[in-house]
Short mmCIF file of C-alpha atoms in Angstrom, two decimals:
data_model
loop_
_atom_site.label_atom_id
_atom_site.label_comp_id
_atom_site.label_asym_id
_atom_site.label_seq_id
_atom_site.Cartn_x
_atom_site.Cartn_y
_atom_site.Cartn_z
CA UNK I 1 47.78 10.59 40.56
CA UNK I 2 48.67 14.02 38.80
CA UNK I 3 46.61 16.69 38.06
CA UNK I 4 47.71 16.20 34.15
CA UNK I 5 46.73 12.61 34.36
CA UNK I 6 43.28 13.43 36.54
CA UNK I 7 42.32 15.37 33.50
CA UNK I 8 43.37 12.94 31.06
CA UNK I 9 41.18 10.53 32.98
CA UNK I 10 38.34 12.55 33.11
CA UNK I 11 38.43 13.79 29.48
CA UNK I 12 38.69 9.88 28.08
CA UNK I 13 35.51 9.11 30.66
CA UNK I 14 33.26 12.25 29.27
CA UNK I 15 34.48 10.93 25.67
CA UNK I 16 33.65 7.43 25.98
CA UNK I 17 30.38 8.30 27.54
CA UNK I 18 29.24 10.95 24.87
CA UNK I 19 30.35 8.01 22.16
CA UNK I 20 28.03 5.66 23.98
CA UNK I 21 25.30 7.90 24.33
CA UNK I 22 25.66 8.64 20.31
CA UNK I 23 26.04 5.11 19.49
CA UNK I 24 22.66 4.43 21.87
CA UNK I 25 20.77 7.39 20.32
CA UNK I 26 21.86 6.20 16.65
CA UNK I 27 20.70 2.80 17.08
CA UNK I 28 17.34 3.39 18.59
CA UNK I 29 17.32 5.87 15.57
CA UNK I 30 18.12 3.39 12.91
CA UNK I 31 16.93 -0.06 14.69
CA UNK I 32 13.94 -1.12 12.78
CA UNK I 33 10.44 -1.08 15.09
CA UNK I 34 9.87 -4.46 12.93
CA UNK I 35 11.95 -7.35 11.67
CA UNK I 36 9.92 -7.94 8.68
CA UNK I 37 7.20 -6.00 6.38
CA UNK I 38 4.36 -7.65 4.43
CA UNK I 39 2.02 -6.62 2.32
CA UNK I 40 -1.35 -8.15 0.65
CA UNK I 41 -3.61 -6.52 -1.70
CA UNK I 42 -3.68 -4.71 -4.79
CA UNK I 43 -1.82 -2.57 -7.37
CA UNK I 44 -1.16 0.20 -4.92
CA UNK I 45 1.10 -2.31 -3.48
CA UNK I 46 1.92 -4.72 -5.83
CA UNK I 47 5.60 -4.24 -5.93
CA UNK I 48 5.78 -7.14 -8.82
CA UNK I 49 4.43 -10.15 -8.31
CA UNK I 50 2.06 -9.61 -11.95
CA UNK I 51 5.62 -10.04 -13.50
CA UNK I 52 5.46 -14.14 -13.20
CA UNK I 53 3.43 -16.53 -14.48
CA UNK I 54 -0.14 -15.57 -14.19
CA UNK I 55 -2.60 -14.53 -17.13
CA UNK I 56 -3.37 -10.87 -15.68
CA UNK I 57 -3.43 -7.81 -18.48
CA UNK I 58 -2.39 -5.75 -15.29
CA UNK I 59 1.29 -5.35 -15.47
CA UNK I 60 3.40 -2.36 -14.97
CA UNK I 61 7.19 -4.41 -16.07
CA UNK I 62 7.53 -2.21 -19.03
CA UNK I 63 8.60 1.80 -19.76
CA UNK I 64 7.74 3.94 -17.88
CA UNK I 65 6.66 2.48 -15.22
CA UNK I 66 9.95 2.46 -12.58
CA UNK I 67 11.14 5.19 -14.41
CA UNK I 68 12.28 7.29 -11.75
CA UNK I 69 13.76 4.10 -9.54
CA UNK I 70 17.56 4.26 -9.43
CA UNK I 71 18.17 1.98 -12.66
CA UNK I 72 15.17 3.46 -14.12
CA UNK I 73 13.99 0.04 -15.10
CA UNK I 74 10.37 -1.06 -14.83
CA UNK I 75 9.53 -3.83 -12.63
CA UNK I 76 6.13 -4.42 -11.78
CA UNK I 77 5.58 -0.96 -9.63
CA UNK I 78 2.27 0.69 -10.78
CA UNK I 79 4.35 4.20 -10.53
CA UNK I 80 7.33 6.05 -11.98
CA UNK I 81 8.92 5.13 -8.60
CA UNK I 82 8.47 3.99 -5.14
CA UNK I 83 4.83 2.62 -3.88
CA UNK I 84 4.00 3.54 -0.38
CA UNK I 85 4.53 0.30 0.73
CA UNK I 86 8.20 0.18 0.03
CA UNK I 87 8.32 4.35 1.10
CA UNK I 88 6.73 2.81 4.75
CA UNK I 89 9.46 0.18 4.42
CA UNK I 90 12.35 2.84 4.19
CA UNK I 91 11.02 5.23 7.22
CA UNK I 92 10.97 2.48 9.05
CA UNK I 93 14.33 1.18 8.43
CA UNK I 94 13.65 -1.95 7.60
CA UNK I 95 14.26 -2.07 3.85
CA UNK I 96 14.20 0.53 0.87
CA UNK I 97 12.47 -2.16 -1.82
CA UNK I 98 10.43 -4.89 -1.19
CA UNK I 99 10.27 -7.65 -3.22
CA UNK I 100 7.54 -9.55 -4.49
CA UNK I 101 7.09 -12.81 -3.02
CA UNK I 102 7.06 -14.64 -6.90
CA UNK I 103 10.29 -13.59 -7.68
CA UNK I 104 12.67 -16.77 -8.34
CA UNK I 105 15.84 -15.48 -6.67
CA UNK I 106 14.58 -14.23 -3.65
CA UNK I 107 17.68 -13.98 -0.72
CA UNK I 108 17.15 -15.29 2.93
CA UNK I 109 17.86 -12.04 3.66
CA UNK I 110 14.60 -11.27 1.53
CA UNK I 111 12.48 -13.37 3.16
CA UNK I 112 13.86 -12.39 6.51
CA UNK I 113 12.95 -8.88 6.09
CA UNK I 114 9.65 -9.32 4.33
CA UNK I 115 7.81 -9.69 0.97
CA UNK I 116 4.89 -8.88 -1.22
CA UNK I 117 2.07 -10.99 -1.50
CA UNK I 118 -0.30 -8.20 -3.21
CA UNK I 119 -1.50 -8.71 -6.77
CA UNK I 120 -2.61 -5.60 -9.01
CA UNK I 121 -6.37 -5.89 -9.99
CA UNK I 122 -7.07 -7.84 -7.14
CA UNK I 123 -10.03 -7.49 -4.73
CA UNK I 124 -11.48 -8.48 -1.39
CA UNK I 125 -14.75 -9.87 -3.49
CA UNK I 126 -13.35 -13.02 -5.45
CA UNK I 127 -15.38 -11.51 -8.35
CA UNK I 128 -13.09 -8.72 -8.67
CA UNK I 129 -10.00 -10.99 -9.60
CA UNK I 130 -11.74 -13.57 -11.53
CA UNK I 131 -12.37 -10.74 -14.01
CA UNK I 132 -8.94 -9.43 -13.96
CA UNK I 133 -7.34 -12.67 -13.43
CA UNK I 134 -4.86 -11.26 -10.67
CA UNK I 135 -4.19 -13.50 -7.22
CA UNK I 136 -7.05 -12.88 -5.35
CA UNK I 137 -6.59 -10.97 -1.71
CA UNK I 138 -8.32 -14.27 0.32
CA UNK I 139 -5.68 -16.72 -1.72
CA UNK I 140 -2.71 -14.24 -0.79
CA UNK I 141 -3.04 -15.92 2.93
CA UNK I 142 -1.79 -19.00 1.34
CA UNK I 143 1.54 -17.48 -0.06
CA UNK I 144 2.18 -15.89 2.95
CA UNK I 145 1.94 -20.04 4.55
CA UNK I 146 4.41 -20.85 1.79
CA UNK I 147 6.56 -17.96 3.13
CA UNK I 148 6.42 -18.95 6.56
CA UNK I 149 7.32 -23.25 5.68
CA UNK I 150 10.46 -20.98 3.76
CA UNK I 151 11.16 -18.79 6.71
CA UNK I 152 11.67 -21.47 8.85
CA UNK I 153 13.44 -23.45 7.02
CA UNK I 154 15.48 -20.46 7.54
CA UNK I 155 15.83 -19.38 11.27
CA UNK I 156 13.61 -22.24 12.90
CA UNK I 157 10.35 -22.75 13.98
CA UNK I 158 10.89 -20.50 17.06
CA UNK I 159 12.38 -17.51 15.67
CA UNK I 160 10.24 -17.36 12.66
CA UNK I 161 6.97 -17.01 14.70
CA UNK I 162 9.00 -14.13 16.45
CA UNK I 163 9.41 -12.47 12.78
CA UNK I 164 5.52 -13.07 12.36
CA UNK I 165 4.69 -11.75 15.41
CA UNK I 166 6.66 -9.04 14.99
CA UNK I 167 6.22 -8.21 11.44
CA UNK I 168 3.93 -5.04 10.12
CA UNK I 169 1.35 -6.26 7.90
CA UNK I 170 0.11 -3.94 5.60
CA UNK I 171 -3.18 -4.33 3.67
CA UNK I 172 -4.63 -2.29 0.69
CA UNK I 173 -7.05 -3.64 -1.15
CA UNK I 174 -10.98 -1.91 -2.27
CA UNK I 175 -11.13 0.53 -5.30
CA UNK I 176 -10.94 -2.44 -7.49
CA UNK I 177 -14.19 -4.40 -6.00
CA UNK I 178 -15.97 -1.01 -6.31
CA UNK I 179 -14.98 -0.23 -9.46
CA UNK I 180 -15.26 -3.34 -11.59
CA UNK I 181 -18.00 -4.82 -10.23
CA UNK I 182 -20.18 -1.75 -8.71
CA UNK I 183 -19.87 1.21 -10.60
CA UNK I 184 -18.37 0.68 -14.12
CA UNK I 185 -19.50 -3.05 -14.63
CA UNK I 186 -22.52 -3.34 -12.35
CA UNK I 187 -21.84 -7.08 -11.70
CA UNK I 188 -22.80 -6.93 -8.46
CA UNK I 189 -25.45 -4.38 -8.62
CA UNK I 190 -28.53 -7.33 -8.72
CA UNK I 191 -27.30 -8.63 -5.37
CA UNK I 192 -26.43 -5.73 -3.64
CA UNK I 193 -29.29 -3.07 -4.97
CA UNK I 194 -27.53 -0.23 -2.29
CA UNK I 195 -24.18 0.56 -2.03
CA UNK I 196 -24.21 0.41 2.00
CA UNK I 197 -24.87 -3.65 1.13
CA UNK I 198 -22.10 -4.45 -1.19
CA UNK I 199 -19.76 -2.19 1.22
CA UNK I 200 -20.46 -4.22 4.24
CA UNK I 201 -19.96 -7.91 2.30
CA UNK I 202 -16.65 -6.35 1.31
CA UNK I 203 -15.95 -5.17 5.16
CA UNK I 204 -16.70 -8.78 6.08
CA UNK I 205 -14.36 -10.22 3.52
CA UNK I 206 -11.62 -7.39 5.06
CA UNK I 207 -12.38 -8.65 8.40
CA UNK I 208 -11.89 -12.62 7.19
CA UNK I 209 -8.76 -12.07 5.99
CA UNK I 210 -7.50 -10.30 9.13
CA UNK I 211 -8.74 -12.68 11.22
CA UNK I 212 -6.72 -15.51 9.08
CA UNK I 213 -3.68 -13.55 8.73
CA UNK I 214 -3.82 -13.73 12.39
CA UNK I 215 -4.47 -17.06 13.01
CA UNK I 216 -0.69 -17.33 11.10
CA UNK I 217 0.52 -15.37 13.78
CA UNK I 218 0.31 -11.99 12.68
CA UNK I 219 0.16 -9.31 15.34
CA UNK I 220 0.67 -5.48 13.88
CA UNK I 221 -1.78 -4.71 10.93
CA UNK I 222 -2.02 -1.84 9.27
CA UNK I 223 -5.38 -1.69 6.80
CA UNK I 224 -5.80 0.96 4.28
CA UNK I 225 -9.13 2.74 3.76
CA UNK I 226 -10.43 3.67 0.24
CA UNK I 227 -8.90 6.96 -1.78
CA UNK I 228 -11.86 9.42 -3.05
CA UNK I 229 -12.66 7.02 -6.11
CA UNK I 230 -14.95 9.75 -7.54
CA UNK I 231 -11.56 11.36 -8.48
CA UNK I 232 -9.45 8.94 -9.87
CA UNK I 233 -8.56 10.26 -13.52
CA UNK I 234 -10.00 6.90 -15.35
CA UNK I 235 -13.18 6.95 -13.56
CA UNK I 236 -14.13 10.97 -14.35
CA UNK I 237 -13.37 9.84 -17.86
CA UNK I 238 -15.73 6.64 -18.17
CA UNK I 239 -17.79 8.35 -16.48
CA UNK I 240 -17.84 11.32 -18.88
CA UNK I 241 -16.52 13.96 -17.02
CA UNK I 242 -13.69 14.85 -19.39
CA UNK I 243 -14.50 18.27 -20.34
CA UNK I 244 -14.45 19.96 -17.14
CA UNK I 245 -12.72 16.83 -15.21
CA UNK I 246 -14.89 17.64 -11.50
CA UNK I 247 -15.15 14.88 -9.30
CA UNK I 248 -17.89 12.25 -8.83
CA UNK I 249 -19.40 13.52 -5.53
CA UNK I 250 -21.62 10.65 -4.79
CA UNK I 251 -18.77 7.90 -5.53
CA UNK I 252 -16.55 9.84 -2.91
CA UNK I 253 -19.33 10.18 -0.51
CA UNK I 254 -19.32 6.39 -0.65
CA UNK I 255 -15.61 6.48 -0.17
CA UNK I 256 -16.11 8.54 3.15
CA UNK I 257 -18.96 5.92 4.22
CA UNK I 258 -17.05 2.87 3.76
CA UNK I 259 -13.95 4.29 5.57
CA UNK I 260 -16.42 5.74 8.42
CA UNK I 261 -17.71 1.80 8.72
CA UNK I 262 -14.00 0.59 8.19
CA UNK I 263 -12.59 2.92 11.37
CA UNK I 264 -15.51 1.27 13.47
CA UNK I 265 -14.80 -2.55 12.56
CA UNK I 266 -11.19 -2.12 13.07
CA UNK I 267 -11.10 -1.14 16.96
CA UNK I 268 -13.62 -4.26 17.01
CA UNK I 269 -11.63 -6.51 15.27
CA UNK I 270 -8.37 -5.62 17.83
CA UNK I 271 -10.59 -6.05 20.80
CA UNK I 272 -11.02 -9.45 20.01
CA UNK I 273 -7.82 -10.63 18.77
CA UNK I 274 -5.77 -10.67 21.50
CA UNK I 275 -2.33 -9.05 21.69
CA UNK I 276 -3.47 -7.45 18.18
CA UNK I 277 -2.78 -4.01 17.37
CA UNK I 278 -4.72 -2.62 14.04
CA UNK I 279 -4.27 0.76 12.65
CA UNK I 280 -6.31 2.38 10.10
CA UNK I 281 -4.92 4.04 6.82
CA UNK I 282 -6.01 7.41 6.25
CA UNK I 283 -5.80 7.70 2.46
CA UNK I 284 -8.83 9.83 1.56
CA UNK I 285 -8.47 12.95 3.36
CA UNK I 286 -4.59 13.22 2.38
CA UNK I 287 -5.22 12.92 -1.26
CA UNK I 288 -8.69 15.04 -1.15
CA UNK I 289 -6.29 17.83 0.50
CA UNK I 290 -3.50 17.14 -2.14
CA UNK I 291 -6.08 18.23 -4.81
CA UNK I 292 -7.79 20.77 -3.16
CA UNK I 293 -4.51 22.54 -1.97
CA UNK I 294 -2.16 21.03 -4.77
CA UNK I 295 0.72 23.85 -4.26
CA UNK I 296 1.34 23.09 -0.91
CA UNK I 297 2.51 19.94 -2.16
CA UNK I 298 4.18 20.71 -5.59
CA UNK I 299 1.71 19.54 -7.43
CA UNK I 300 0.12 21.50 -10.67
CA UNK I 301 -1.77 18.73 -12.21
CA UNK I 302 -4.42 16.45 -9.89
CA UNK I 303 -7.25 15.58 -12.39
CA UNK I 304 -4.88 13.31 -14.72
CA UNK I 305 -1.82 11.18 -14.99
CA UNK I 306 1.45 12.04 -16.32
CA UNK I 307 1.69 9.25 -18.88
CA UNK I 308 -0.12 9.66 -22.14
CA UNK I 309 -3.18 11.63 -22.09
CA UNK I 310 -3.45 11.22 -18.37
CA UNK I 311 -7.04 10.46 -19.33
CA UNK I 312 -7.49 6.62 -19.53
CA UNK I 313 -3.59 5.34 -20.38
CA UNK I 314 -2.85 2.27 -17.43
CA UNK I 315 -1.31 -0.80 -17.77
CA UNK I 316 -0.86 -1.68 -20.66
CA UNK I 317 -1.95 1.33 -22.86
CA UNK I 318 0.67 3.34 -20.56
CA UNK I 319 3.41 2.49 -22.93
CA UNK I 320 6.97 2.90 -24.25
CA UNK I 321 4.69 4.82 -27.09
CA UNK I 322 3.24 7.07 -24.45
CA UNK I 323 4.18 10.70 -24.11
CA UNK I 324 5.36 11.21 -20.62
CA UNK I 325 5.34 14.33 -18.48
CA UNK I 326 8.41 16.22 -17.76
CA UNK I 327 7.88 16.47 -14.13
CA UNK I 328 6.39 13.49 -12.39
CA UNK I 329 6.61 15.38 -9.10
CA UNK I 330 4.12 17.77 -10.20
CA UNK I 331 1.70 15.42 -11.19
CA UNK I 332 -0.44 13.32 -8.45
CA UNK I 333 -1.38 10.72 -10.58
CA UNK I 334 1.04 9.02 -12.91
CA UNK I 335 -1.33 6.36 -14.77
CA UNK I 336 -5.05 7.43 -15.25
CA UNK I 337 -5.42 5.02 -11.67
CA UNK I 338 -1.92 5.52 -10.06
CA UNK I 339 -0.73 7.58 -7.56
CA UNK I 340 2.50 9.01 -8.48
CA UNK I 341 6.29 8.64 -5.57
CA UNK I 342 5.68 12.13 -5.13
CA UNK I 343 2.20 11.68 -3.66
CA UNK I 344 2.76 8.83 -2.17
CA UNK I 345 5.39 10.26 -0.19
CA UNK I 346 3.17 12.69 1.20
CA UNK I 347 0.94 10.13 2.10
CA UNK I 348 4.02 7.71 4.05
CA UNK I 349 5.36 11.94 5.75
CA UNK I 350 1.29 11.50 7.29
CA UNK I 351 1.18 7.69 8.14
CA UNK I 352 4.93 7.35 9.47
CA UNK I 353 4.42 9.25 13.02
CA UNK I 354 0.97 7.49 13.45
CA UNK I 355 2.91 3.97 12.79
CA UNK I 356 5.18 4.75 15.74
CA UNK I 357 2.60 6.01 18.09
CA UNK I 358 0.10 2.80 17.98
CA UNK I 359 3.09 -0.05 17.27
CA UNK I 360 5.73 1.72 19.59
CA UNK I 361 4.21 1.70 22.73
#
C-alpha cells in the first residue's frame, strides 16, 4: 500500500472514530434517564386535568394563565407558562409538555412517555378535596391503574411494567391540606389541637400513597416538601398582612418542621421498599432564598403575583379582566398562590443535578 493511500486510511479511521465517539457522547446526552414521567398531586402540577368534567372552581383554562406558552393559550397550567413538572420533563429529555391524563385525544405516544394524574386543590387529607371538589391525591392511584390497563394495551404486559418501573414519579401535594383545613378554615383544628398532629396524619397519608403507587410497580419517586406557606401572597393577605406584606413566621416554621419530618420518613420508606429509590424535593429553601436575595434571580417583586392586584386574584378571579404585569420574569408569583416559569425554573436549575445523582447510579 502507498504512503498516499496509508494516510487516506488512517484519516477515514480517526474520522469515523471521532463521529462515533460524538454520536456516543450525543446520545448519552440526549437519551432520556426515564421512559416515562408521572405526576400526582396538586395545582403546582396540575398540567390540566381541572379542564374536564369535574365540578372544581379551580381552573386555570382561561387568559392569562398559559400566557407565555408558545401559542399563548391557556390550558389548565396554574402559571403564565411551564410548571416544574413539565420544566423536570424537558431537562430530562423526556418530553417538553405533559399532558393531563383526562384529556380525550391523548396519543400512544402520550401515554408512552407519561401523564398527569394531579388535580389543582387537591390534598393528601380527603377533606381538603371534598371542599374544593378536585380529584383527590389517594383516588389519583386509580387513574394511574386505568393508565397502566391503556399502556398495555399498548406495548404488552411485559414492556409496560418496564415503563413503570422505570418511570419518575413525581409527587406534590400539602399547602392545600394546611391551608384549607388548618389555618384559614380550621376544619381540622378540633381533631388535631397541635400542628405537629395534623402534620404527621398528613405524612402518613404521603407515605400510603407511596407505598400504593409502588405496589403498581413504581420504582423512582420523587416527593416534594412544602414551600414557606407563611409567604404565599394570598395567605399574608387573609391573614392581614397587606400593609407591610412580611411573612407569617410561625406558618413557615411549620413548613421547615414538616419537611424536617418528611426528609426522615422518606429514607424509611426506601429502606423498606425494595429496589425503591425516593428523593426529596427541596422547595422551601430555594424559594425562601429567591425572596430574600430576589436580584440574583431577576426578580423585583416576591410578596405578590403578577396578575391583578397580586393580592388575592387566583383561579378564577385571575381573569381576562385582570391587569397583568409587564414582566412575568420579574415577578415570583404569578397568581396570589402560583409560582411563576421563571421561578420555577430556578427551582428545576436546583433539582435537575440532584435527579441524576440519586436515579443515575
Amino acid at each position: 500500500m502507498s504512503t498516499t493511500s496509508k494516510t487516506i486510511t488512517l484519516t477515514l479511521f480517526i474520522t469515523t472514530t471521532l463521529l462515533a465517539s460524538c454520536n456516543a457522547a450525543a446520545n448519552a446526552t440526549t437519551k432520556p434517564l426515564f421512559p416515562a414521567i408521572l405526576i400526582f398531586g396538586d395545582s403546582t402540577v396540575d398540567t390540566g386535568n381541572n379542564n374536564y368534567p369535574l365540578p372544581t372552581i379551580f381552573r386555570a383554562e382561561h387568559f392569562p394563565y398559559g400566557m407565555d406558552l408558545p401559542d399563548g393559550k391557556a390550558n389548565g397550567r396554574f402559571s403564565n407558562g411551564k410548571l416544574i413538572s413539565d420544566i423536570i420533563a424537558t431537562k430530562l429529555n423526556i418530553k417538553e409538555f405533559i399532558p393531563p391524563f383526562l384529556q380525550p385525544n391523548l396519543s400512544d405516544q402520550d401515554i408512552l412517555t407519561g401523564v398527569c394524574f394531579a388535580s389543582a386543590g387537591a390534598g393528601y387529607d380527603d377533606l381538603t378535596s371534598l371542599s374544593t371538589q378536585a380529584i383527590r391525591v389517594s383516588e389519583q392511584p386509580n387513574m394511574f391503574k386505568s393508565y397502566i390497563t391503556r399502556l398495555k394495551g399498548i406495548v404488552g404486559d411485559k414492556k409496560a411494567m418496564e415503563i413503570i418501573n422505570n418511570a419518575l414519579v413525581v409527587i406534590s401535594a400539602g399547602p392545600n391540606d394546611f391551608i384549607l383545613n388548618y389555618y384559614d378554615i380550621p376544619s381540622r383544628r378540633l381533631e388535631y389541637p397541635f400542628i405537629s398532629g395534623y402534620q404527621d396524619f398528613i405524612l402518613k397519608r404521603l407515605e400510603n400513597i407511596v407505598r400504593e403507587l409502588y405496589s403498581l410497580g413504581s420504582r423512582n419517586i420523587l416527593v416534594g416538601g412544602l414551600p414557606p406557606m407563611g409567604c404565599l401572597p394570598i395567605h399574608m393577605t387573609l391573614k392581614f398582612r397587606n400593609v407591610f406584606r412580611f411573612c407569617l413566621e410561625q406558618h413557615n416554621r411549620d413548613s421547615v418542621l414538616y419537611n424536617q419530618k418528611l426528609q426522615k420518613l422518606l429514607p424509611q420508606l426506601e429502606a423498606s421498599l425494595k429496589g425503591s429509590k425516593i428523593l426529596y424535593a427541596d422547595v422551601y429553601n430555594p424559594m425562601m432564598e429567591m425572596m430574600q436575595n430576589p436580584s440574583k434571580y431577576g426578580f423585583k417583586e416576591t410578596k405578590r403575583g403578577c396578575c391583578g392586584t397580586g393580592f388575592l386574584e387566583t383561579s378564577f378571579m385571575c381573569n381576562v379582566f385582570s391587569p397583568t404585569c409587564q414582566n412575568r420574569s420579574e415577578f415570583m408569583f404569578f397568581d396570589s398562590i402560583h409560582p411563576s416559569e421563571a421561578t420555577y425554573n430556578v427551582i428545576g436549575n436546583l433539582l435537575d443535578p440532584k435527579i441524576r445523582g440519586k436515579f443515575q447510579a
